[in-house]
Amino acid sequence: IKELYENGQIATQYIDFDGNIAHGMPFNPNNSLFGIEGIT
């Protein structure tokens, strides 16, 4: 995951209403690490 961040490959992340990375329900429905939703 560190390499994905360093290479700019994290395309989308789950966030809450305040724009913070969502680490759990209800904003991160699959409970993915660091709120990662999509990678490239």
GROMACS .gro file of N, CA and C in nm:
model
  120
    1ILE      N    1   0.083  -0.119   0.000
    1ILE     CA    2   0.000   0.000   0.000
    1ILE      C    3   0.088   0.125   0.000
    2LYS      N    4   0.199   0.119   0.070
    2LYS     CA    5   0.291   0.234   0.071
    2LYS      C    6   0.336   0.268  -0.070
    3GLU      N    7   0.370   0.166  -0.149
    3GLU     CA    8   0.413   0.190  -0.287
    3GLU      C    9   0.301   0.250  -0.371
    4LEU      N   10   0.178   0.204  -0.350
    4LEU     CA   11   0.065   0.259  -0.424
    4LEU      C   12   0.052   0.409  -0.396
    5TYR      N   13   0.062   0.448  -0.268
    5TYR     CA   14   0.056   0.590  -0.234
    5TYR      C   15   0.171   0.667  -0.297
    6GLU      N   16   0.291   0.614  -0.282
    6GLU     CA   17   0.410   0.683  -0.334
    6GLU      C   18   0.405   0.701  -0.485
    7ASN      N   19   0.344   0.605  -0.555
    7ASN     CA   20   0.335   0.611  -0.701
    7ASN      C   21   0.208   0.680  -0.751
    8GLY      N   22   0.128   0.732  -0.658
    8GLY     CA   23   0.005   0.802  -0.697
    8GLY      C   24  -0.099   0.712  -0.758
    9GLN      N   25  -0.103   0.587  -0.714
    9GLN     CA   26  -0.194   0.490  -0.773
    9GLN      C   27  -0.325   0.472  -0.697
   10ILE      N   28  -0.344   0.546  -0.588
   10ILE     CA   29  -0.471   0.541  -0.517
   10ILE      C   30  -0.563   0.639  -0.589
   11ALA      N   31  -0.659   0.584  -0.663
   11ALA     CA   32  -0.746   0.669  -0.745
   11ALA      C   33  -0.860   0.729  -0.664
   12THR      N   34  -0.923   0.649  -0.580
   12THR     CA   35  -1.037   0.697  -0.501
   12THR      C   36  -1.033   0.636  -0.362
   13GLN      N   37  -1.086   0.712  -0.266
   13GLN     CA   38  -1.095   0.666  -0.128
   13GLN      C   39  -1.231   0.703  -0.072
   14TYR      N   40  -1.278   0.621   0.022
   14TYR     CA   41  -1.400   0.654   0.093
   14TYR      C   42  -1.369   0.764   0.194
   15ILE      N   43  -1.457   0.864   0.202
   15ILE     CA   44  -1.439   0.972   0.298
   15ILE      C   45  -1.570   0.997   0.373
   16ASP      N   46  -1.559   1.066   0.487
   16ASP     CA   47  -1.678   1.102   0.562
   16ASP      C   48  -1.725   1.241   0.521
   17PHE      N   49  -1.827   1.291   0.589
   17PHE     CA   50  -1.883   1.421   0.554
   17PHE      C   51  -1.784   1.536   0.573
   18ASP      N   52  -1.681   1.516   0.655
   18ASP     CA   53  -1.581   1.620   0.679
   18ASP      C   54  -1.461   1.609   0.586
   19GLY      N   55  -1.461   1.510   0.495
   19GLY     CA   56  -1.351   1.492   0.402
   19GLY      C   57  -1.236   1.410   0.455
   20ASN      N   58  -1.257   1.346   0.570
   20ASN     CA   59  -1.154   1.259   0.629
   20ASN      C   60  -1.166   1.119   0.572
   21ILE      N   61  -1.054   1.050   0.559
   21ILE     CA   62  -1.057   0.911   0.512
   21ILE      C   63  -1.141   0.828   0.607
   22ALA      N   64  -1.235   0.753   0.553
   22ALA     CA   65  -1.325   0.670   0.633
   22ALA      C   66  -1.263   0.533   0.654
   23HIS      N   67  -1.249   0.496   0.780
   23HIS     CA   68  -1.187   0.367   0.812
   23HIS      C   69  -1.289   0.259   0.847
   24GLY      N   70  -1.415   0.291   0.849
   24GLY     CA   71  -1.516   0.191   0.883
   24GLY      C   72  -1.655   0.235   0.841
   25MET      N   73  -1.752   0.157   0.883
   25MET     CA   74  -1.892   0.184   0.851
   25MET      C   75  -1.935   0.316   0.912
   26PRO      N   76  -2.029   0.387   0.858
   26PRO     CA   77  -2.104   0.352   0.737
   26PRO      C   78  -2.041   0.407   0.609
   27PHE      N   79  -1.935   0.484   0.620
   27PHE     CA   80  -1.879   0.549   0.502
   27PHE      C   81  -1.786   0.458   0.420
   28ASN      N   82  -1.733   0.357   0.481
   28ASN     CA   83  -1.644   0.262   0.414
   28ASN      C   84  -1.712   0.124   0.422
   29PRO      N   85  -1.803   0.095   0.329
   29PRO     CA   86  -1.888  -0.023   0.341
   29PRO      C   87  -1.816  -0.158   0.336
   30ASN      N   88  -1.698  -0.164   0.276
   30ASN     CA   89  -1.627  -0.293   0.273
   30ASN      C   90  -1.509  -0.294   0.370
   31ASN      N   91  -1.497  -0.187   0.452
   31ASN     CA   92  -1.394  -0.178   0.557
   31ASN      C   93  -1.253  -0.194   0.500
   32SER      N   94  -1.228  -0.134   0.384
   32SER     CA   95  -1.096  -0.145   0.320
   32SER      C   96  -0.992  -0.064   0.396
   33LEU      N   97  -0.867  -0.109   0.387
   33LEU     CA   98  -0.757  -0.039   0.452
   33LEU      C   99  -0.744   0.103   0.397
   34PHE      N  100  -0.727   0.198   0.485
   34PHE     CA  101  -0.708   0.338   0.449
   34PHE      C  102  -0.821   0.392   0.361
   35GLY      N  103  -0.936   0.327   0.365
   35GLY     CA  104  -1.051   0.372   0.287
   35GLY      C  105  -1.033   0.361   0.138
   36ILE      N  106  -0.938   0.280   0.094
   36ILE     CA  107  -0.910   0.269  -0.050
   36ILE      C  108  -1.029   0.206  -0.122
   37GLU      N  109  -1.075   0.276  -0.224
   37GLU     CA  110  -1.187   0.228  -0.304
   37GLU      C  111  -1.141   0.183  -0.442
   38GLY      N  112  -1.046   0.254  -0.500
   38GLY     CA  113  -1.001   0.220  -0.634
   38GLY      C  114  -0.853   0.251  -0.653
   39ILE      N  115  -0.785   0.164  -0.727
   39ILE     CA  116  -0.643   0.184  -0.757
   39ILE      C  117  -0.623   0.178  -0.908
   40THR      N  118  -0.511   0.234  -0.953
   40THR     CA  119  -0.480   0.232  -1.096
   40THR      C  120  -0.348   0.163  -1.120
   0.00000   0.00000   0.00000
